[in-house]
Amino acid sequence: MRGATPSTSSSDDFARGPVKPLAYVLAGLLLALQYPLWFGKGSWTRVWDLDRQLTAQRADNMQKKARNDALDVEVRDLKEGLEAVEERARLDLGMIRRDETFYQVVPGK
């Protein structure tokens, strides 16, 4: 019989029968294990978001540190020397000394 299919034994039927349900169970377990990795509390998306926030916070901290350092230098100048106080009085308050003459230059139009 040329076109006939070979007969299978009962042990082959048993080996092939539970494979499909077992594959579904294993796939379900794999998905159940992967769920916390992608969507849980410590997921990759949460880690990426926290990393982005950390980068933004570090940049903000650097800007504030530079501003604080500049203010610290200014405070030291004001505490230690009168030149800084005098400069501040001249620029911000428009003050001059008693023996000075003030000239105001008006730019031409």
mmCIF file of N, CA and C in Angstrom:
data_model
loop_
_atom_site.group_PDB
_atom_site.id
_atom_site.type_symbol
_atom_site.label_atom_id
_atom_site.label_comp_id
_atom_site.label_asym_id
_atom_site.label_seq_id
_atom_site.Cartn_x
_atom_site.Cartn_y
_atom_site.Cartn_z
ATOM 1 N N MET A 1 0.826 -1.171 0.000
ATOM 2 C CA MET A 1 0.000 0.000 0.000
ATOM 3 C C MET A 1 0.871 1.235 0.000
ATOM 4 N N ARG A 2 0.847 1.816 -1.120
ATOM 5 C CA ARG A 2 1.712 2.957 -1.265
ATOM 6 C C ARG A 2 1.166 4.217 -0.628
ATOM 7 N N GLY A 3 -0.031 4.603 -0.718
ATOM 8 C CA GLY A 3 -0.583 5.861 -0.241
ATOM 9 C C GLY A 3 -1.044 5.824 1.202
ATOM 10 N N ALA A 4 -0.929 4.721 1.816
ATOM 11 C CA ALA A 4 -1.421 4.606 3.184
ATOM 12 C C ALA A 4 -0.433 5.225 4.167
ATOM 13 N N THR A 5 -0.970 5.748 5.230
ATOM 14 C CA THR A 5 -0.127 6.336 6.273
ATOM 15 C C THR A 5 0.303 5.242 7.221
ATOM 16 N N PRO A 6 1.493 5.383 7.743
ATOM 17 C CA PRO A 6 1.933 4.340 8.677
ATOM 18 C C PRO A 6 1.145 4.433 9.966
ATOM 19 N N SER A 7 0.938 3.332 10.554
ATOM 20 C CA SER A 7 0.177 3.327 11.801
ATOM 21 C C SER A 7 1.101 3.734 12.946
ATOM 22 N N THR A 8 0.519 4.427 13.900
ATOM 23 C CA THR A 8 1.298 4.870 15.057
ATOM 24 C C THR A 8 0.938 4.003 16.238
ATOM 25 N N SER A 9 1.887 3.881 17.121
ATOM 26 C CA SER A 9 1.625 3.068 18.291
ATOM 27 C C SER A 9 0.929 3.913 19.351
ATOM 28 N N SER A 10 0.424 3.306 20.348
ATOM 29 C CA SER A 10 -0.285 4.014 21.399
ATOM 30 C C SER A 10 0.677 4.862 22.236
ATOM 31 N N SER A 11 1.950 4.479 22.322
ATOM 32 C CA SER A 11 2.910 5.286 23.084
ATOM 33 C C SER A 11 3.190 6.598 22.370
ATOM 34 N N ASP A 12 3.165 6.640 21.039
ATOM 35 C CA ASP A 12 3.352 7.891 20.294
ATOM 36 C C ASP A 12 2.173 8.830 20.523
ATOM 37 N N ASP A 13 0.975 8.294 20.596
ATOM 38 C CA ASP A 13 -0.201 9.121 20.858
ATOM 39 C C ASP A 13 -0.109 9.751 22.249
ATOM 40 N N PHE A 14 0.396 8.989 23.199
ATOM 41 C CA PHE A 14 0.509 9.515 24.556
ATOM 42 C C PHE A 14 1.560 10.630 24.616
ATOM 43 N N ALA A 15 2.662 10.473 23.878
ATOM 44 C CA ALA A 15 3.741 11.464 23.893
ATOM 45 C C ALA A 15 3.297 12.760 23.225
ATOM 46 N N ARG A 16 2.487 12.680 22.198
ATOM 47 C CA ARG A 16 2.056 13.877 21.497
ATOM 48 C C ARG A 16 0.840 14.519 22.138
ATOM 49 N N GLY A 17 0.044 13.786 22.816
ATOM 50 C CA GLY A 17 -1.193 14.318 23.390
ATOM 51 C C GLY A 17 -0.973 15.396 24.431
ATOM 52 N N PRO A 18 -0.214 15.186 25.486
ATOM 53 C CA PRO A 18 -0.058 16.194 26.531
ATOM 54 C C PRO A 18 0.918 17.308 26.170
ATOM 55 N N VAL A 19 1.558 17.262 25.016
ATOM 56 C CA VAL A 19 2.541 18.286 24.664
ATOM 57 C C VAL A 19 1.874 19.646 24.493
ATOM 58 N N LYS A 20 0.762 19.718 23.824
ATOM 59 C CA LYS A 20 0.100 21.005 23.607
ATOM 60 C C LYS A 20 -0.350 21.659 24.908
ATOM 61 N N PRO A 21 -1.040 20.970 25.776
ATOM 62 C CA PRO A 21 -1.427 21.605 27.041
ATOM 63 C C PRO A 21 -0.213 21.985 27.887
ATOM 64 N N LEU A 22 0.829 21.147 27.859
ATOM 65 C CA LEU A 22 2.036 21.460 28.609
ATOM 66 C C LEU A 22 2.704 22.720 28.052
ATOM 67 N N ALA A 23 2.697 22.864 26.749
ATOM 68 C CA ALA A 23 3.261 24.070 26.128
ATOM 69 C C ALA A 23 2.465 25.306 26.558
ATOM 70 N N TYR A 24 1.159 25.189 26.617
ATOM 71 C CA TYR A 24 0.334 26.322 27.060
ATOM 72 C C TYR A 24 0.605 26.667 28.519
ATOM 73 N N VAL A 25 0.771 25.644 29.340
ATOM 74 C CA VAL A 25 1.054 25.881 30.757
ATOM 75 C C VAL A 25 2.414 26.562 30.914
ATOM 76 N N LEU A 26 3.407 26.078 30.194
ATOM 77 C CA LEU A 26 4.739 26.675 30.276
ATOM 78 C C LEU A 26 4.746 28.108 29.743
ATOM 79 N N ALA A 27 4.020 28.344 28.670
ATOM 80 C CA ALA A 27 3.919 29.711 28.140
ATOM 81 C C ALA A 27 3.216 30.622 29.136
ATOM 82 N N GLY A 28 2.181 30.100 29.781
ATOM 83 C CA GLY A 28 1.485 30.891 30.806
ATOM 84 C C GLY A 28 2.396 31.205 31.987
ATOM 85 N N LEU A 29 3.196 30.243 32.404
ATOM 86 C CA LEU A 29 4.150 30.480 33.492
ATOM 87 C C LEU A 29 5.201 31.507 33.089
ATOM 88 N N LEU A 30 5.653 31.420 31.857
ATOM 89 C CA LEU A 30 6.630 32.379 31.374
ATOM 90 C C LEU A 30 6.040 33.792 31.376
ATOM 91 N N LEU A 31 4.812 33.919 30.919
ATOM 92 C CA LEU A 31 4.154 35.232 30.935
ATOM 93 C C LEU A 31 3.929 35.718 32.361
ATOM 94 N N ALA A 32 3.572 34.810 33.251
ATOM 95 C CA ALA A 32 3.355 35.198 34.645
ATOM 96 C C ALA A 32 4.655 35.665 35.290
ATOM 97 N N LEU A 33 5.767 35.069 34.919
ATOM 98 C CA LEU A 33 7.061 35.499 35.447
ATOM 99 C C LEU A 33 7.526 36.816 34.824
ATOM 100 N N GLN A 34 7.148 37.061 33.593
ATOM 101 C CA GLN A 34 7.576 38.278 32.905
ATOM 102 C C GLN A 34 6.738 39.500 33.284
ATOM 103 N N TYR A 35 5.530 39.301 33.752
ATOM 104 C CA TYR A 35 4.641 40.420 34.064
ATOM 105 C C TYR A 35 5.250 41.399 35.068
ATOM 106 N N PRO A 36 5.797 40.946 36.197
ATOM 107 C CA PRO A 36 6.382 41.912 37.140
ATOM 108 C C PRO A 36 7.580 42.657 36.554
ATOM 109 N N LEU A 37 8.315 41.996 35.664
ATOM 110 C CA LEU A 37 9.475 42.633 35.060
ATOM 111 C C LEU A 37 9.079 43.823 34.196
ATOM 112 N N TRP A 38 7.968 43.718 33.498
ATOM 113 C CA TRP A 38 7.569 44.781 32.576
ATOM 114 C C TRP A 38 6.545 45.740 33.165
ATOM 115 N N PHE A 39 5.670 45.253 34.049
ATOM 116 C CA PHE A 39 4.572 46.101 34.511
ATOM 117 C C PHE A 39 4.482 46.234 36.028
ATOM 118 N N GLY A 40 5.298 45.557 36.777
ATOM 119 C CA GLY A 40 5.198 45.556 38.232
ATOM 120 C C GLY A 40 5.855 46.768 38.877
ATOM 121 N N LYS A 41 6.032 46.677 40.189
ATOM 122 C CA LYS A 41 6.573 47.789 40.972
ATOM 123 C C LYS A 41 8.012 48.110 40.577
ATOM 124 N N GLY A 42 8.814 47.120 40.304
ATOM 125 C CA GLY A 42 10.202 47.337 39.909
ATOM 126 C C GLY A 42 10.412 47.096 38.430
ATOM 127 N N SER A 43 9.470 47.470 37.618
ATOM 128 C CA SER A 43 9.518 47.162 36.189
ATOM 129 C C SER A 43 10.560 48.017 35.473
ATOM 130 N N TRP A 44 10.860 47.607 34.246
ATOM 131 C CA TRP A 44 11.817 48.353 33.427
ATOM 132 C C TRP A 44 11.308 49.749 33.129
ATOM 133 N N THR A 45 10.013 49.883 32.881
ATOM 134 C CA THR A 45 9.480 51.213 32.588
ATOM 135 C C THR A 45 9.623 52.131 33.792
ATOM 136 N N ARG A 46 9.436 51.596 34.982
ATOM 137 C CA ARG A 46 9.602 52.382 36.215
ATOM 138 C C ARG A 46 11.072 52.771 36.396
ATOM 139 N N VAL A 47 11.973 51.836 36.112
ATOM 140 C CA VAL A 47 13.407 52.118 36.225
ATOM 141 C C VAL A 47 13.808 53.200 35.229
ATOM 142 N N TRP A 48 13.317 53.112 34.002
ATOM 143 C CA TRP A 48 13.633 54.130 32.993
ATOM 144 C C TRP A 48 13.093 55.492 33.416
ATOM 145 N N ASP A 49 11.884 55.523 33.951
ATOM 146 C CA ASP A 49 11.293 56.782 34.404
ATOM 147 C C ASP A 49 12.093 57.372 35.566
ATOM 148 N N LEU A 50 12.475 56.535 36.515
ATOM 149 C CA LEU A 50 13.271 57.016 37.643
ATOM 150 C C LEU A 50 14.649 57.496 37.189
ATOM 151 N N ASP A 51 15.228 56.838 36.203
ATOM 152 C CA ASP A 51 16.519 57.266 35.673
ATOM 153 C C ASP A 51 16.401 58.638 35.005
ATOM 154 N N ARG A 52 15.316 58.852 34.271
ATOM 155 C CA ARG A 52 15.077 60.152 33.638
ATOM 156 C C ARG A 52 14.897 61.233 34.703
ATOM 157 N N GLN A 53 14.147 60.935 35.751
ATOM 158 C CA GLN A 53 13.953 61.897 36.830
ATOM 159 C C GLN A 53 15.263 62.193 37.554
ATOM 160 N N LEU A 54 16.079 61.163 37.740
ATOM 161 C CA LEU A 54 17.374 61.340 38.398
ATOM 162 C C LEU A 54 18.283 62.243 37.576
ATOM 163 N N THR A 55 18.294 62.066 36.272
ATOM 164 C CA THR A 55 19.108 62.909 35.399
ATOM 165 C C THR A 55 18.641 64.357 35.469
ATOM 166 N N ALA A 56 17.338 64.571 35.441
ATOM 167 C CA ALA A 56 16.804 65.933 35.529
ATOM 168 C C ALA A 56 17.116 66.555 36.886
ATOM 169 N N GLN A 57 17.016 65.779 37.951
ATOM 170 C CA GLN A 57 17.309 66.299 39.289
ATOM 171 C C GLN A 57 18.779 66.647 39.439
ATOM 172 N N ARG A 58 19.658 65.833 38.861
ATOM 173 C CA ARG A 58 21.095 66.138 38.923
ATOM 174 C C ARG A 58 21.412 67.434 38.188
ATOM 175 N N ALA A 59 20.788 67.651 37.031
ATOM 176 C CA ALA A 59 21.010 68.894 36.299
ATOM 177 C C ALA A 59 20.507 70.083 37.109
ATOM 178 N N ASP A 60 19.347 69.941 37.727
ATOM 179 C CA ASP A 60 18.798 71.009 38.569
ATOM 180 C C ASP A 60 19.704 71.278 39.769
ATOM 181 N N ASN A 61 20.221 70.214 40.370
ATOM 182 C CA ASN A 61 21.129 70.370 41.510
ATOM 183 C C ASN A 61 22.411 71.091 41.107
ATOM 184 N N MET A 62 22.924 70.798 39.924
ATOM 185 C CA MET A 62 24.139 71.470 39.462
ATOM 186 C C MET A 62 23.906 72.965 39.273
ATOM 187 N N GLN A 63 22.747 73.333 38.712
ATOM 188 C CA GLN A 63 22.419 74.749 38.534
ATOM 189 C C GLN A 63 22.305 75.439 39.888
ATOM 190 N N LYS A 64 21.645 74.803 40.829
ATOM 191 C CA LYS A 64 21.476 75.405 42.148
ATOM 192 C C LYS A 64 22.796 75.477 42.905
ATOM 193 N N LYS A 65 23.672 74.511 42.703
ATOM 194 C CA LYS A 65 24.982 74.551 43.351
ATOM 195 C C LYS A 65 25.796 75.714 42.801
ATOM 196 N N ALA A 66 25.744 75.927 41.497
ATOM 197 C CA ALA A 66 26.475 77.052 40.903
ATOM 198 C C ALA A 66 25.939 78.374 41.446
ATOM 199 N N ARG A 67 24.624 78.494 41.556
ATOM 200 C CA ARG A 67 24.025 79.709 42.109
ATOM 201 C C ARG A 67 24.429 79.898 43.570
ATOM 202 N N ASN A 68 24.402 78.826 44.349
ATOM 203 C CA ASN A 68 24.788 78.910 45.761
ATOM 204 C C ASN A 68 26.265 79.274 45.915
ATOM 205 N N ASP A 69 27.113 78.733 45.041
ATOM 206 C CA ASP A 69 28.533 79.072 45.105
ATOM 207 C C ASP A 69 28.755 80.552 44.809
ATOM 208 N N ALA A 70 28.026 81.090 43.826
ATOM 209 C CA ALA A 70 28.147 82.514 43.511
ATOM 210 C C ALA A 70 27.663 83.365 44.681
ATOM 211 N N LEU A 71 26.578 82.972 45.301
ATOM 212 C CA LEU A 71 26.083 83.708 46.470
ATOM 213 C C LEU A 71 27.047 83.611 47.639
ATOM 214 N N ASP A 72 27.681 82.460 47.804
ATOM 215 C CA ASP A 72 28.654 82.291 48.878
ATOM 216 C C ASP A 72 29.848 83.226 48.686
ATOM 217 N N VAL A 73 30.333 83.349 47.457
ATOM 218 C CA VAL A 73 31.440 84.258 47.171
ATOM 219 C C VAL A 73 31.030 85.693 47.461
ATOM 220 N N GLU A 74 29.820 86.046 47.072
ATOM 221 C CA GLU A 74 29.346 87.414 47.313
ATOM 222 C C GLU A 74 29.216 87.702 48.809
ATOM 223 N N VAL A 75 28.725 86.749 49.577
ATOM 224 C CA VAL A 75 28.594 86.932 51.028
ATOM 225 C C VAL A 75 29.972 87.103 51.662
ATOM 226 N N ARG A 76 30.945 86.296 51.237
ATOM 227 C CA ARG A 76 32.305 86.430 51.773
ATOM 228 C C ARG A 76 32.888 87.806 51.456
ATOM 229 N N ASP A 77 32.662 88.279 50.231
ATOM 230 C CA ASP A 77 33.158 89.605 49.857
ATOM 231 C C ASP A 77 32.533 90.687 50.723
ATOM 232 N N LEU A 78 31.235 90.579 50.958
ATOM 233 C CA LEU A 78 30.550 91.585 51.772
ATOM 234 C C LEU A 78 31.020 91.541 53.223
ATOM 235 N N LYS A 79 31.348 90.368 53.728
ATOM 236 C CA LYS A 79 31.797 90.248 55.107
ATOM 237 C C LYS A 79 33.238 90.722 55.285
ATOM 238 N N GLU A 80 34.097 90.439 54.315
ATOM 239 C CA GLU A 80 35.523 90.675 54.489
ATOM 240 C C GLU A 80 35.991 92.057 54.045
ATOM 241 N N GLY A 81 35.465 92.582 52.973
ATOM 242 C CA GLY A 81 36.027 93.828 52.463
ATOM 243 C C GLY A 81 34.980 94.884 52.231
ATOM 244 N N LEU A 82 35.431 96.131 52.292
ATOM 245 C CA LEU A 82 34.530 97.244 52.044
ATOM 246 C C LEU A 82 34.379 97.543 50.562
ATOM 247 N N GLU A 83 35.282 97.014 49.732
ATOM 248 C CA GLU A 83 35.187 97.268 48.289
ATOM 249 C C GLU A 83 33.879 96.719 47.719
ATOM 250 N N ALA A 84 33.484 95.551 48.167
ATOM 251 C CA ALA A 84 32.244 94.955 47.672
ATOM 252 C C ALA A 84 31.038 95.761 48.131
ATOM 253 N N VAL A 85 31.076 96.248 49.366
ATOM 254 C CA VAL A 85 29.970 97.062 49.881
ATOM 255 C C VAL A 85 29.887 98.369 49.098
ATOM 256 N N GLU A 86 31.043 98.969 48.852
ATOM 257 C CA GLU A 86 31.069 100.224 48.096
ATOM 258 C C GLU A 86 30.582 100.015 46.661
ATOM 259 N N GLU A 87 31.021 98.948 46.051
ATOM 260 C CA GLU A 87 30.573 98.661 44.683
ATOM 261 C C GLU A 87 29.068 98.452 44.644
ATOM 262 N N ARG A 88 28.557 97.725 45.617
ATOM 263 C CA ARG A 88 27.121 97.475 45.683
ATOM 264 C C ARG A 88 26.358 98.784 45.861
ATOM 265 N N ALA A 89 26.843 99.674 46.733
ATOM 266 C CA ALA A 89 26.186 100.962 46.970
ATOM 267 C C ALA A 89 26.212 101.816 45.706
ATOM 268 N N ARG A 90 27.296 101.796 44.971
ATOM 269 C CA ARG A 90 27.400 102.598 43.747
ATOM 270 C C ARG A 90 26.440 102.077 42.667
ATOM 271 N N LEU A 91 26.473 100.780 42.446
ATOM 272 C CA LEU A 91 25.691 100.221 41.335
ATOM 273 C C LEU A 91 24.198 100.148 41.643
ATOM 274 N N ASP A 92 23.851 99.651 42.804
ATOM 275 C CA ASP A 92 22.440 99.418 43.115
ATOM 276 C C ASP A 92 21.738 100.668 43.633
ATOM 277 N N LEU A 93 22.433 101.469 44.437
ATOM 278 C CA LEU A 93 21.778 102.610 45.080
ATOM 279 C C LEU A 93 22.160 103.952 44.461
ATOM 280 N N GLY A 94 23.159 103.964 43.574
ATOM 281 C CA GLY A 94 23.564 105.209 42.931
ATOM 282 C C GLY A 94 24.286 106.162 43.868
ATOM 283 N N MET A 95 24.927 105.661 44.874
ATOM 284 C CA MET A 95 25.611 106.501 45.853
ATOM 285 C C MET A 95 27.009 106.873 45.363
ATOM 286 N N ILE A 96 27.497 108.045 45.804
ATOM 287 C CA ILE A 96 28.855 108.505 45.507
ATOM 288 C C ILE A 96 29.496 109.009 46.789
ATOM 289 N N ARG A 97 30.829 109.167 46.766
ATOM 290 C CA ARG A 97 31.545 109.674 47.928
ATOM 291 C C ARG A 97 31.407 111.192 47.995
ATOM 292 N N ARG A 98 31.767 111.754 49.138
ATOM 293 C CA ARG A 98 31.660 113.201 49.333
ATOM 294 C C ARG A 98 32.615 113.972 48.418
ATOM 295 N N ASP A 99 33.786 113.455 48.184
ATOM 296 C CA ASP A 99 34.766 114.197 47.401
ATOM 297 C C ASP A 99 34.748 113.847 45.913
ATOM 298 N N GLU A 100 33.748 113.128 45.459
ATOM 299 C CA GLU A 100 33.651 112.733 44.054
ATOM 300 C C GLU A 100 32.679 113.641 43.308
ATOM 301 N N THR A 101 32.899 113.745 42.013
ATOM 302 C CA THR A 101 31.986 114.464 41.136
ATOM 303 C C THR A 101 31.321 113.438 40.233
ATOM 304 N N PHE A 102 30.011 113.546 40.114
ATOM 305 C CA PHE A 102 29.232 112.568 39.335
ATOM 306 C C PHE A 102 28.941 113.162 37.957
ATOM 307 N N TYR A 103 29.285 112.447 36.911
ATOM 308 C CA TYR A 103 28.977 112.847 35.542
ATOM 309 C C TYR A 103 28.091 111.784 34.943
ATOM 310 N N GLN A 104 26.989 112.191 34.352
ATOM 311 C CA GLN A 104 26.078 111.259 33.696
ATOM 312 C C GLN A 104 26.201 111.462 32.191
ATOM 313 N N VAL A 105 26.524 110.415 31.476
ATOM 314 C CA VAL A 105 26.700 110.463 30.031
ATOM 315 C C VAL A 105 25.433 109.917 29.392
ATOM 316 N N VAL A 106 24.810 110.738 28.566
ATOM 317 C CA VAL A 106 23.591 110.346 27.882
ATOM 318 C C VAL A 106 23.966 110.032 26.445
ATOM 319 N N PRO A 107 23.674 108.817 25.990
ATOM 320 C CA PRO A 107 24.036 108.462 24.605
ATOM 321 C C PRO A 107 23.201 109.263 23.599
ATOM 322 N N GLY A 108 23.826 109.596 22.457
ATOM 323 C CA GLY A 108 23.121 110.348 21.411
ATOM 324 C C GLY A 108 22.139 109.475 20.663
ATOM 325 N N LYS A 109 21.162 110.135 20.073
ATOM 326 C CA LYS A 109 20.114 109.387 19.367
ATOM 327 C C LYS A 109 20.431 109.115 17.943
#
